[in-house]
Coordinates of C-alpha atoms in Angstrom, one line a residue:
X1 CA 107.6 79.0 90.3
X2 CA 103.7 80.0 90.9
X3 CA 102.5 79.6 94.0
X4 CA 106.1 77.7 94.9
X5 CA 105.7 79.1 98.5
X6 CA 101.9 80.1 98.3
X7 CA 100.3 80.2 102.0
X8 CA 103.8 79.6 104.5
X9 CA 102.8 81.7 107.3
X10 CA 105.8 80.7 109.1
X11 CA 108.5 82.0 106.3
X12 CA 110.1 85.5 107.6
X13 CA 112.7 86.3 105.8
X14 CA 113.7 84.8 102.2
X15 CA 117.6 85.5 100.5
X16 CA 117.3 85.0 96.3
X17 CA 120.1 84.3 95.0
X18 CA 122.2 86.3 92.4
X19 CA 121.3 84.9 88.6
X20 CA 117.4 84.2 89.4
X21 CA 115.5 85.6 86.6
X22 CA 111.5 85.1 87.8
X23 CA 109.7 85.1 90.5
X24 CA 106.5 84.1 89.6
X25 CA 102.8 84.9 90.1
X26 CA 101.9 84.6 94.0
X27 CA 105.5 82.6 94.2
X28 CA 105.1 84.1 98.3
X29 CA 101.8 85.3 98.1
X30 CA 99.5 84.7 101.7
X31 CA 102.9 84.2 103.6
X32 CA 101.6 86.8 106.3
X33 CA 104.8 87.1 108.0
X34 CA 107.1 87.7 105.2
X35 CA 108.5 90.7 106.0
X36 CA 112.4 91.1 104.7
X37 CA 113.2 90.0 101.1
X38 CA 117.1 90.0 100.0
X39 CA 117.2 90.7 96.3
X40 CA 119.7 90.2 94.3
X41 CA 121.8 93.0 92.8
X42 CA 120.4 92.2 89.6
X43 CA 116.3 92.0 90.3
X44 CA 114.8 89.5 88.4
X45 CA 111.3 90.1 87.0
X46 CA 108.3 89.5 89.3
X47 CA 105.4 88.7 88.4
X48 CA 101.5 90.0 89.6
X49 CA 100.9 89.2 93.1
X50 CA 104.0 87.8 93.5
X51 CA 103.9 88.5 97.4
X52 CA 100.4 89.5 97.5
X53 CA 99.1 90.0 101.5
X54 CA 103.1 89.8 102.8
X55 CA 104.1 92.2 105.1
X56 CA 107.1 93.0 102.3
X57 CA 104.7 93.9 99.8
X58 CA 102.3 96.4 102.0
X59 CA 106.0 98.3 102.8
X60 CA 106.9 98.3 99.1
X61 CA 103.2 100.1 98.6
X62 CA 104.0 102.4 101.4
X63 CA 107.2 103.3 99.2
X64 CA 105.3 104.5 96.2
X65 CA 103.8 107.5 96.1
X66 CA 100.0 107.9 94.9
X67 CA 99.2 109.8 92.4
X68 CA 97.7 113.4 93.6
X69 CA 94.6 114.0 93.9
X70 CA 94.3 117.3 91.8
X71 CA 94.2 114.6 88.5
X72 CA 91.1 113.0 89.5
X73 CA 87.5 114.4 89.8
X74 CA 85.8 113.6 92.2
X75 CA 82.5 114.2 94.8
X76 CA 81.1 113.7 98.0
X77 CA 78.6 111.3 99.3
X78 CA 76.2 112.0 102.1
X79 CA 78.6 109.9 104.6
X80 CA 81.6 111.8 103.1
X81 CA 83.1 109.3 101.3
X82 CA 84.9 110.0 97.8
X83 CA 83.5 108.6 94.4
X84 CA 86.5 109.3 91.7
X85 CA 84.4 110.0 88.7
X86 CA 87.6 110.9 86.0
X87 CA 90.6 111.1 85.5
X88 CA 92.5 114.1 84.2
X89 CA 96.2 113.5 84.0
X90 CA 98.3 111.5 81.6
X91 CA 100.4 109.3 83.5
X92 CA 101.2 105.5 82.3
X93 CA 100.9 104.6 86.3
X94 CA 97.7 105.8 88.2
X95 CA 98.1 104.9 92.2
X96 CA 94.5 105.8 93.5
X97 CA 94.8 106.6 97.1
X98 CA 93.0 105.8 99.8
X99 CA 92.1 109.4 101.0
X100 CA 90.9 112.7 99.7
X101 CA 90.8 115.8 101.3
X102 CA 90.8 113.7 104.6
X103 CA 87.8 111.4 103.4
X104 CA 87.9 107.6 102.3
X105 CA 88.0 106.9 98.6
X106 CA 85.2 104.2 98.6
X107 CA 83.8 104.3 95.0
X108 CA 85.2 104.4 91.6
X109 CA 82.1 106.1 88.9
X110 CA 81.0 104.6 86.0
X111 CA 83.4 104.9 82.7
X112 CA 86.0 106.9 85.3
X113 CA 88.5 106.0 83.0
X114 CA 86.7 105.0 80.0
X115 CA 87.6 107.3 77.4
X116 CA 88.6 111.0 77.0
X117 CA 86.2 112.4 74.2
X118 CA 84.9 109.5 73.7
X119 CA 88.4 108.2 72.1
X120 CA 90.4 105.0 73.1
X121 CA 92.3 105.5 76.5
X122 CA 95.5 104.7 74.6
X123 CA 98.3 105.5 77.9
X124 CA 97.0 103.8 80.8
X125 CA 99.1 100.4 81.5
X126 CA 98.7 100.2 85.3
X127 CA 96.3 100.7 87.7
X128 CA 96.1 100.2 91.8
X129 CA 93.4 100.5 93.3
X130 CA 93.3 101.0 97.5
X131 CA 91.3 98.4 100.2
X132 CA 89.5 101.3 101.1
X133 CA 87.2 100.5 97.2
X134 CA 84.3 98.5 98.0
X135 CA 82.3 99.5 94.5
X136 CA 83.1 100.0 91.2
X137 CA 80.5 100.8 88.5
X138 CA 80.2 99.7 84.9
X139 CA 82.2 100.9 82.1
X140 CA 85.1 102.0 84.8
X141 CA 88.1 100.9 82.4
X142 CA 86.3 100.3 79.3
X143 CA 87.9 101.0 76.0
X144 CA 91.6 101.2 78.6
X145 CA 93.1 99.5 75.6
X146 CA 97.0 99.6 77.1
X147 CA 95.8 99.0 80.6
X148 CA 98.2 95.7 81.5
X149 CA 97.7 95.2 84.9
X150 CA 95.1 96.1 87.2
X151 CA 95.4 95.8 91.1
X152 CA 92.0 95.3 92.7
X153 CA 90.7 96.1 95.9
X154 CA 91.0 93.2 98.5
X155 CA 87.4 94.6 99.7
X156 CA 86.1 94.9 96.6
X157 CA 82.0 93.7 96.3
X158 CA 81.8 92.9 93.5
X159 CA 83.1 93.4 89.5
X160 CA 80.2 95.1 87.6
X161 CA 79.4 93.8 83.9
X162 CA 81.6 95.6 81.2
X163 CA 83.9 97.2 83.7
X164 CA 87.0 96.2 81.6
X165 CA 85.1 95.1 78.4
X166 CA 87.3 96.4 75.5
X167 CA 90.7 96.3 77.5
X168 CA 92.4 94.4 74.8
X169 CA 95.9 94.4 76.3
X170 CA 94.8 93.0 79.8
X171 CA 96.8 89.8 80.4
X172 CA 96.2 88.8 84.3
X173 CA 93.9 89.6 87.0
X174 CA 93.3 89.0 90.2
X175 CA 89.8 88.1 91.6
X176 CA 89.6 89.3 95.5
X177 CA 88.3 87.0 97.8
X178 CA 85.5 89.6 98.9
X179 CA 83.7 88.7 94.8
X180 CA 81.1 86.3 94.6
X181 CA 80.2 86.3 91.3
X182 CA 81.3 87.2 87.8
X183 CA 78.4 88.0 85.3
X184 CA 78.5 87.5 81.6
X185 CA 81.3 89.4 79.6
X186 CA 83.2 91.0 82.6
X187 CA 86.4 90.8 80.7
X188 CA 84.9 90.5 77.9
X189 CA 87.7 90.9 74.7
X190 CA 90.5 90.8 77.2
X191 CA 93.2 88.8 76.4
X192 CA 93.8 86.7 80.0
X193 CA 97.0 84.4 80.5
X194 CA 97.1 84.8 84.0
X195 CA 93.6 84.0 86.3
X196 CA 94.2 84.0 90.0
X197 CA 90.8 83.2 91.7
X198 CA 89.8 83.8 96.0
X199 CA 87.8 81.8 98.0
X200 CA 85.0 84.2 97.9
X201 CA 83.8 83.3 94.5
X202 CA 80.9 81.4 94.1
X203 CA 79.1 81.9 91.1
X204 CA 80.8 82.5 86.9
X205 CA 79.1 83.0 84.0
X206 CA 80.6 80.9 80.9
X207 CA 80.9 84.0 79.0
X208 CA 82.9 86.3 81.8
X209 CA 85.8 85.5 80.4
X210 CA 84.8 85.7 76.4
X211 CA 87.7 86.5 74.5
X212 CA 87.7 85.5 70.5
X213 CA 90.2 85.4 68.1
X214 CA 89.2 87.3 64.8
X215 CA 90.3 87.2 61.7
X216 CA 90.9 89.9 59.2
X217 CA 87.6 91.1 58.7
X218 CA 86.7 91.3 62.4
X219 CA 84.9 88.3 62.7
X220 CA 85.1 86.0 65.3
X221 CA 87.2 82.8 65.1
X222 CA 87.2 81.2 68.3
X223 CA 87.8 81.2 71.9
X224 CA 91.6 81.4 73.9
X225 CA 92.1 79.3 77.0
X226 CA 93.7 81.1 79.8
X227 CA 96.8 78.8 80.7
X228 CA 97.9 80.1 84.0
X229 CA 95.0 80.0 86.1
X230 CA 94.6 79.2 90.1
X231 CA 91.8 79.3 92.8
X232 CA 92.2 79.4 95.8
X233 CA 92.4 76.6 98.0
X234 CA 90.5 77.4 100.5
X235 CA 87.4 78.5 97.7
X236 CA 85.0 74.9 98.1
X237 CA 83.0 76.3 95.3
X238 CA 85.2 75.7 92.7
X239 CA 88.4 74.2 91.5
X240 CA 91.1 74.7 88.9
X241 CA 92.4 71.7 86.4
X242 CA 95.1 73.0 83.7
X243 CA 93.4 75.6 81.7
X244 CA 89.7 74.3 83.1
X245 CA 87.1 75.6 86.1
X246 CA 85.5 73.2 87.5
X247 CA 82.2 73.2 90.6
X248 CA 83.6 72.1 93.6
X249 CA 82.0 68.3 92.5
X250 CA 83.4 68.4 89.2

């Protein structure tokens, strides 16, 4: 279930047993000595951040391979740091990695992966995007209209407004514990079920998470409630109850 082992630092090794069908969003995330996971022959589905900061899940990273560096453009900052600024290739799955021609990848440019021609990003589902991101600019993944799921960097400053505005097929997201604050229409038109929240964050607007219904003439209906949402325990800013955010004081 979520969060079912959420922050066991003691836990090593788990076995799951044959004919489990979920594991479920951060089910064994923050268990920071999780290393060896037994999976049954038939793998069950698991969910976003299902063993988020576990040693397990940093070797399952190491297993996949990022995606090369000759489909992004790029340039250089005065420190030599990389700023991706597109992307060229077509794949469903973009891995950004950590390094470029030998330099950290620290920046992600404004409408990176908005739009080719000014047309609807229509292939991207997944993105990942390395600890070594501390900035990314507005209009990144705006108009990513298949974009699914979106793995943030842990060091992440902050999540400019209109960064994901448009990505109409986003379902969960989670907020690093390095964000402070979430401005007006930050996910605005996304569709969230699933919210995880870190103990960094401070400060929401009430529209960040503006979603409406429509109806068939495009016209605003209403609001969605995100059902599945979580803060971190350690966050004495705020707190979660059912579908609600609360101030720390209610």
């Amino acid at each position: 279930g979520v969060e079912a082992f959420q922050g066991q630092k003691n836990l090593r090794r788990v076995v799951l047993p044959a004919g489990l069908r979920q594991i479920a969003y951060r089910a064994f995330a923050g268990c920071s000595n999780l290393a060896e996971v037994i999976m049954p022959a038939e793998s069950p589905e698991i969910e976003a951040a299902a063993f988020l900061g576990t040693p397990y899940d940093q070797a399952q990273r190491k297993g996949e391979q990022a995606t090369s560096a000759a489909e992004f453009t790029y340039i250089f900052n005065a420190k030599h740091q990389v700023t991706i600024t597109g992307y060229t290739g077509s794949s469903s799955k973009v891995i950004i990695p950590d390094q470029i021609e030998g330099c950290l990848v620290t920046a992600i440019a404004k409408g990176a992966f908005q739009e080719r021609a000014f047309q609807e990003n229509q292939y991207l589902t997944e993105v990942f995007v390395p600890d070594s991101v501390v900035n990314i600019q507005g209009l990144a993944f705006k108009d990513c209209i298949s974009l699914k799921k979106v793995r943030l960097s842990n060091n992440l400053r902050r999540i400019v407004v209109s960064t994901f505005n448009r990505c109409i097929g986003l379902k969960e997201i989670n907020i690093p514990d390095s964000v402070c604050e979430l401005k007006d229409n930050t996910f605005q038109d996304a569709p969230l079920e699933t919210l995880h929240i870190g103990k960094g964050l401070a400060s929401i607007n009430t529209r960040a998470f503006y979603r409406g219904e429509y109806d068939f003439e495009g016209r605003r209906t209403g609001n969605r409630a995100i059902w599945n949402l979580s803060i971190d325990p350690q966050n004495v800013n705020l707190r979660a109850e059912g579908s609600c955010i609360f101030s720390a004081d209610g």
